[in-house]
Tab-separated table of C-alpha atoms in Angstrom:
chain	number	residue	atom	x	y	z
A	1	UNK	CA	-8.257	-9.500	-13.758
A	2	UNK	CA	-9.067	-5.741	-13.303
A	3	UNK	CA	-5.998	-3.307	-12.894
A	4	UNK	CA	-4.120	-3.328	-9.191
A	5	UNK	CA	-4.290	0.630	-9.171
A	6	UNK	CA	-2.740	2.738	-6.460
A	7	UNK	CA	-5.002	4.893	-4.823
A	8	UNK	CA	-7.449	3.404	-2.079
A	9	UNK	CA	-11.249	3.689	-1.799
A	10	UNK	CA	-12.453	5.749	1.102
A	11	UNK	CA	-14.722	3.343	2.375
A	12	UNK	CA	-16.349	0.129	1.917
A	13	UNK	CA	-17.251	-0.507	-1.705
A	14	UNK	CA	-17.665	3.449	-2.585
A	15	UNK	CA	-15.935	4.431	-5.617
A	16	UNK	CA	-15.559	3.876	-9.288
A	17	UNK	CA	-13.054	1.004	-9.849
A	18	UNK	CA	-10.560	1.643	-12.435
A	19	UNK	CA	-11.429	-1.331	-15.739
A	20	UNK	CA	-9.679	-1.261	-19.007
A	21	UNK	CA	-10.834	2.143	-20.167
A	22	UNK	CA	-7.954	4.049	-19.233
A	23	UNK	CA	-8.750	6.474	-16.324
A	24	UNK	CA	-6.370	7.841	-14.842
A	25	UNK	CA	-5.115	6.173	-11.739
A	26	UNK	CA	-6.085	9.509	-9.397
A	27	UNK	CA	-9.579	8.508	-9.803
A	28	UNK	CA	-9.822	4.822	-9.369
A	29	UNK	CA	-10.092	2.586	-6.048
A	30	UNK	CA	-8.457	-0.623	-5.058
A	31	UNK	CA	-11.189	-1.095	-1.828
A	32	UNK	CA	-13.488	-4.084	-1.671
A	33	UNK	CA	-15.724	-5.749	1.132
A	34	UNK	CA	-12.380	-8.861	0.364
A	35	UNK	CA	-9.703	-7.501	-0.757
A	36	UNK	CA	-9.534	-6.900	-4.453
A	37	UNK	CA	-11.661	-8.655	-6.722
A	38	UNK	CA	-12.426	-10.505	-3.544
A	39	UNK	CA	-8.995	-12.004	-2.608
A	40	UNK	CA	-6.811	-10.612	0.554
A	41	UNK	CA	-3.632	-8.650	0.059
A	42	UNK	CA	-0.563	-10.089	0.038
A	43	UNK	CA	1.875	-7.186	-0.152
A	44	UNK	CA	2.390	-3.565	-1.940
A	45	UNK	CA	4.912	-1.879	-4.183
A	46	UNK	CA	5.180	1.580	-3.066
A	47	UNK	CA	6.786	4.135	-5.315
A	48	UNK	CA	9.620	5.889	-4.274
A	49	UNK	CA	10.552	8.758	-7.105
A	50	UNK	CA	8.864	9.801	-10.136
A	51	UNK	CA	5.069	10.781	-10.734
A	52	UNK	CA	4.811	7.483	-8.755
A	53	UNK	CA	6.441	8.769	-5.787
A	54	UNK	CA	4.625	7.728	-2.483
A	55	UNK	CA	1.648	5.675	-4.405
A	56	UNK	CA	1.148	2.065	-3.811
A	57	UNK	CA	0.250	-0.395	-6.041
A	58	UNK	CA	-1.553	-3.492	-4.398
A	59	UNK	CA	-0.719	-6.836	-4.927
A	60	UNK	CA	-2.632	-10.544	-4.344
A	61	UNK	CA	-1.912	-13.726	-4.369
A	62	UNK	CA	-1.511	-14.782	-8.101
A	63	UNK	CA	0.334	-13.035	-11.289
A	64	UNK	CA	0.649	-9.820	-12.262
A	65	UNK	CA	2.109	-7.882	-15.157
A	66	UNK	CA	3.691	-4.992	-14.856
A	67	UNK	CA	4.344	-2.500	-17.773
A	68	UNK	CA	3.130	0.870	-19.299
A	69	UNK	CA	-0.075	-0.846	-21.328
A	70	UNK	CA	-3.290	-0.230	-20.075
A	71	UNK	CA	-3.791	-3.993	-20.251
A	72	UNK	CA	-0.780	-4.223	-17.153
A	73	UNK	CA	-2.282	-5.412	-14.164
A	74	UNK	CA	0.061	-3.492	-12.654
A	75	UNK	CA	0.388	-0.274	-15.052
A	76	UNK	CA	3.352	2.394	-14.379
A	77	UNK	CA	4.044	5.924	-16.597
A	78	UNK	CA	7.589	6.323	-15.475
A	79	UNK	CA	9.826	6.914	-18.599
A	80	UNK	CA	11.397	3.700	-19.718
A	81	UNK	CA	8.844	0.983	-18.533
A	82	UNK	CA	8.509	-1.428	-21.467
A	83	UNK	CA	4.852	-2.245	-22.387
A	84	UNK	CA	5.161	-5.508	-20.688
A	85	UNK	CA	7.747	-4.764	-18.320
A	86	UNK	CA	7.761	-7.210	-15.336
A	87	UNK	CA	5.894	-10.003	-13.870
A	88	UNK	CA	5.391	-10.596	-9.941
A	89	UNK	CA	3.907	-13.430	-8.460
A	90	UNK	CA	3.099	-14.026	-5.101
A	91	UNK	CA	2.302	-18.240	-3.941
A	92	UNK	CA	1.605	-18.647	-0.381
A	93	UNK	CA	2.966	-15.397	0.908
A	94	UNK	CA	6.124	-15.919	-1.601
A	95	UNK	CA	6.872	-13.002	-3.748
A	96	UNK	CA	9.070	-13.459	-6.723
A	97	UNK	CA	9.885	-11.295	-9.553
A	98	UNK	CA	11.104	-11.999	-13.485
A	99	UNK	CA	12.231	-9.702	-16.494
A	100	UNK	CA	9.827	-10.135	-19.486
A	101	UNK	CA	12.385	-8.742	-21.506
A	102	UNK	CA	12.220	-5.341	-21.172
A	103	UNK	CA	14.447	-2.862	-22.790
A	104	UNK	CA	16.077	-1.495	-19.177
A	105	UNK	CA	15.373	-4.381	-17.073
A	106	UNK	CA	14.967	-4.900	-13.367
A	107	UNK	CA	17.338	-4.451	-10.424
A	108	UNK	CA	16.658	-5.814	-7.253
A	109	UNK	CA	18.928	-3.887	-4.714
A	110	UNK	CA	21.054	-2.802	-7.214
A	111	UNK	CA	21.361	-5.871	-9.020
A	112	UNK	CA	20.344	-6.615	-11.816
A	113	UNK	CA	18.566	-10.147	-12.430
A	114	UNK	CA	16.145	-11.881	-14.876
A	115	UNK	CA	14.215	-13.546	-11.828
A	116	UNK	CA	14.821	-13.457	-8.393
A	117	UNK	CA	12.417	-14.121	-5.279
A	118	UNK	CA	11.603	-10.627	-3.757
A	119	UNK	CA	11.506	-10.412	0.587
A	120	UNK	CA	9.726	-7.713	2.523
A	121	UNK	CA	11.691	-4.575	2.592
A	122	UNK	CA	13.391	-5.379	-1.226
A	123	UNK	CA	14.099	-2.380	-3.397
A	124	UNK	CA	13.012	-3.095	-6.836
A	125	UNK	CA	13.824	-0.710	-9.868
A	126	UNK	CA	12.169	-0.491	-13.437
A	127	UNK	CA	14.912	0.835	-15.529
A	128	UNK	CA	14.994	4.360	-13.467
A	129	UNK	CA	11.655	3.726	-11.609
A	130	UNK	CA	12.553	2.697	-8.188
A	131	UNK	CA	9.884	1.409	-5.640
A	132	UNK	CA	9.865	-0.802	-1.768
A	133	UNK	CA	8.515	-4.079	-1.818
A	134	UNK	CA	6.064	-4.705	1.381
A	135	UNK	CA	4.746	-8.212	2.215
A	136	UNK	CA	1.405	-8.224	4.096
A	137	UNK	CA	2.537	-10.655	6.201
A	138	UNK	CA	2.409	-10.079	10.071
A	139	UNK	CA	5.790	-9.553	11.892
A	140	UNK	CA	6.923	-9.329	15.724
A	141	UNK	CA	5.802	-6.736	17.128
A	142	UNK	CA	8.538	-3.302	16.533
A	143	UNK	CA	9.517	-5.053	13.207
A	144	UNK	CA	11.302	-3.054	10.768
A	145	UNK	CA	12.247	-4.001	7.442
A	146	UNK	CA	15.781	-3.348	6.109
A	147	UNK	CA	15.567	-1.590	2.711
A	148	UNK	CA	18.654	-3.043	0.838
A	149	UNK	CA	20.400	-0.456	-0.093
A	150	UNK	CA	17.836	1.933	2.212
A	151	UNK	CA	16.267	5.161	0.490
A	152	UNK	CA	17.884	8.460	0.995
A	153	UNK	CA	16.612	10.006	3.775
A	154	UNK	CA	14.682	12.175	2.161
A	155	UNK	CA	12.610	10.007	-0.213
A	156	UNK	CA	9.268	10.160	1.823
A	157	UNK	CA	9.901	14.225	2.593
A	158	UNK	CA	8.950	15.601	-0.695
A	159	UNK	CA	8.808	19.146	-1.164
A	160	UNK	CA	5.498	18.995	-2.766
A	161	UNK	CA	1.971	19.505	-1.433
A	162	UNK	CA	1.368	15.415	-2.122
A	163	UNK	CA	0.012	13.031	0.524
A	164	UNK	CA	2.340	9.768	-0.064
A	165	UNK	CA	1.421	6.419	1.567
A	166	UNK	CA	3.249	5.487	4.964
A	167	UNK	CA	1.057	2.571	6.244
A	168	UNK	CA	-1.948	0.385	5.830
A	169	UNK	CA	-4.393	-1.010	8.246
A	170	UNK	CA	-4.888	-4.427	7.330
A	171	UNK	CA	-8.411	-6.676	8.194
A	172	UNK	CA	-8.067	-9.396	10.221
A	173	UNK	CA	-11.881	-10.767	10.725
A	174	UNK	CA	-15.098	-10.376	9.959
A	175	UNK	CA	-16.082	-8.347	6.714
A	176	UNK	CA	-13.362	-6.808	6.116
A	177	UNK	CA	-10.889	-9.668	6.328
A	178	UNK	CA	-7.727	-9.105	3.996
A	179	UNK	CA	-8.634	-5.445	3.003
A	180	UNK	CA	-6.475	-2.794	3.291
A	181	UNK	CA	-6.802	0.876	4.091
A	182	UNK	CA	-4.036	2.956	2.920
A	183	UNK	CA	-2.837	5.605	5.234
A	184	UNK	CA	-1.124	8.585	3.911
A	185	UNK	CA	0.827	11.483	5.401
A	186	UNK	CA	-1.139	13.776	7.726
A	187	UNK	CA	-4.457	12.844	9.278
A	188	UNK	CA	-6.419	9.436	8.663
A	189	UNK	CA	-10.123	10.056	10.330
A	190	UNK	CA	-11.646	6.964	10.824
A	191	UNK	CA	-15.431	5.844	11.837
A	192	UNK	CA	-18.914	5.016	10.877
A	193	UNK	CA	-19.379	8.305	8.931
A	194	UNK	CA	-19.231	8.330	5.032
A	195	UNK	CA	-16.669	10.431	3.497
A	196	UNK	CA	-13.808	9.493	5.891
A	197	UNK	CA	-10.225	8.417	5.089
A	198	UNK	CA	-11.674	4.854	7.019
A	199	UNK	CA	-15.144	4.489	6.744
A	200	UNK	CA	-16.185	1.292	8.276
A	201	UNK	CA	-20.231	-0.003	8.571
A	202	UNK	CA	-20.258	-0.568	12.069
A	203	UNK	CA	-22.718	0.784	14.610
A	204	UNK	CA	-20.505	0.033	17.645
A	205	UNK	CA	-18.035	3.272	16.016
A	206	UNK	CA	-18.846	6.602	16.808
A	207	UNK	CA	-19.424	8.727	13.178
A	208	UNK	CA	-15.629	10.315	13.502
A	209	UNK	CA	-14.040	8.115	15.937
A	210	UNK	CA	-10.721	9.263	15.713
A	211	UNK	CA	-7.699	9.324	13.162
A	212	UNK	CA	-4.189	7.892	12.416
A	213	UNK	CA	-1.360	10.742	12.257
A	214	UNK	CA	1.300	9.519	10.350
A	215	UNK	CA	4.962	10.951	9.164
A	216	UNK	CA	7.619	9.812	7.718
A	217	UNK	CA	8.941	6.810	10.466
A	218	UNK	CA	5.515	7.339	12.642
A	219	UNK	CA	2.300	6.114	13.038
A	220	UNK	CA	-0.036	7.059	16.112
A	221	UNK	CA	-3.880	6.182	16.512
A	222	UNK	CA	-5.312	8.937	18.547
A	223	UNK	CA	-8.920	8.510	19.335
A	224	UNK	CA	-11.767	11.154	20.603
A	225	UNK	CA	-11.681	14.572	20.537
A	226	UNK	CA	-12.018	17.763	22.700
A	227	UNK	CA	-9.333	17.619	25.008
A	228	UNK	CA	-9.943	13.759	25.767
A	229	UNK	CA	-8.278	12.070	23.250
A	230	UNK	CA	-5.967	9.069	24.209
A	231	UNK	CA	-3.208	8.718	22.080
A	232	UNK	CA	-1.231	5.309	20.835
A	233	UNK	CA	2.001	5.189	19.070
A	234	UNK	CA	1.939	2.174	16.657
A	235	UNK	CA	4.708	-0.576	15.812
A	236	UNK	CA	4.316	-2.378	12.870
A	237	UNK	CA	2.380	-5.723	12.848
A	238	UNK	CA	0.601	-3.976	16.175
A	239	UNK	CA	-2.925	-4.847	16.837
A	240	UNK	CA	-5.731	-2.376	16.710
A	241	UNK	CA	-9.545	-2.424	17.468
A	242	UNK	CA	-11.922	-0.380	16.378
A	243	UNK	CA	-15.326	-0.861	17.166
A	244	UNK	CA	-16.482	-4.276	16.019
A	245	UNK	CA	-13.422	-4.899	13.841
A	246	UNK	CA	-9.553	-5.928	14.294
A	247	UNK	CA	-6.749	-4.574	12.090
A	248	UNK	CA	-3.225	-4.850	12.013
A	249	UNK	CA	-0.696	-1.764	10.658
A	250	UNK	CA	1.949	-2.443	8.425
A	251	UNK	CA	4.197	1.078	8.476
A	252	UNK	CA	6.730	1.665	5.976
């Protein structure tokens, strides 16, 4: 299995995908016509200090090792992150997590454990390399997931320049079933026109339908342009339609 890398495609299939030759993660894509390496998402680790601050790092049903070698499914360059650091699994929508016997361990909010199932909203830590679990799994409608303990306020308002991930739209039918579209700080344009944050093949959507504006805590779809846009505040786990295709949003 290819490496779960943490920066998303724009678009469907356009993109070099990141193999075992060691790119650097700023250059590879995680988008697929079914998720990656055809299988749906089933949740994200999202970085939350560090050079992997605001990235996240998808993750499918399955195994997956987490460490600093390139041959880590998962593969993190914080200091201290053993070569073959972690493993998560996720069976049926359940997460868990074990030590592989790494030098600093893992703490699961704050503790620290050898194994331990992992639930949506979990704060994992890889000796100083802390990051928010996020299941893909849908949720009421104005859902919010309790980080335990929660972030400091000011871990998604980062003084530098960097667009961080907040959210993900997340396919519910048709081609694009199980794939997720990352959406980071600032404006998401979405449509049937290449070189958008969300380019979708779909003749139904106008070329630059609209875009997702998203801050820390807040996600709204606002769609058309020149003084007649309507705009939508999203929930998480709320529905949304565009063109031929449904998605969901998962926010952070």
């Amino acid at each position: 299995m290819g490496k779960v890398c943490p920066i998303a495609e724009r678009g469907l299939g356009r993109g070099a995908m990141k193999s075992q030759f060691g790119l650097s993660h700023a250059l590879c894509s995680t988008q697929s016509a079914g998720g990656f390496n055809g299988q749906p998402v089933g949740g994200w680790l999202v970085g939350l200090n560090g050079q992997h601050w605001g990235e996240d790092f998808r993750i499918c049903e399955g195994s997956h090792a987490i460490g600093s070698a390139f041959t880590s499914n998962i593969c993190l360059t914080h200091p201290g992150i053993s070569a073959r650091h972690a493993e998560i699994s996720i069976d049926s929508g359940a997460a868990s997590i074990r030590d592989l016997g790494a030098r600093e361990g893992i703490l699961v909010n704050g503790q620290k454990v050898s194994s331990a199932q992992i639930l949506d909203g979990d704060e994992i830590s890889f000796g100083a390399a802390r990051f928010v679990f996020r299941t893909s799994t849908r949720r009421e409608p104005g859902y919010r997931p309790t980080l335990r303990p929660r972030p400091e306020s000011s871990a998604f308002r980062n003084e530098t320049p960097k667009r961080v991930c907040m959210a993900w739209l997340v396919g519910q039918y048709g081609p694009y079933t199980g794939q997720d579209f990352r959406l980071v700080t600032g404006a998401n344009f979405f449509g049937s026109d290449e070189g958008l944050e969300i380019s979708l093949v779909d003749s139904k959507l106008a070329p630059r339908a609209g875009y997702f504006a998203v801050d820390a805590g807040e996600c709204v779809l606002i769609i058309g342009g020149n003084g007649s846009s309507s705009r939508r505040p999203l929930l998480d786990s709320d529905e949304v339609q565009t063109g031929s295709h449904g998605f969901y949003v998962k926010i952070i």
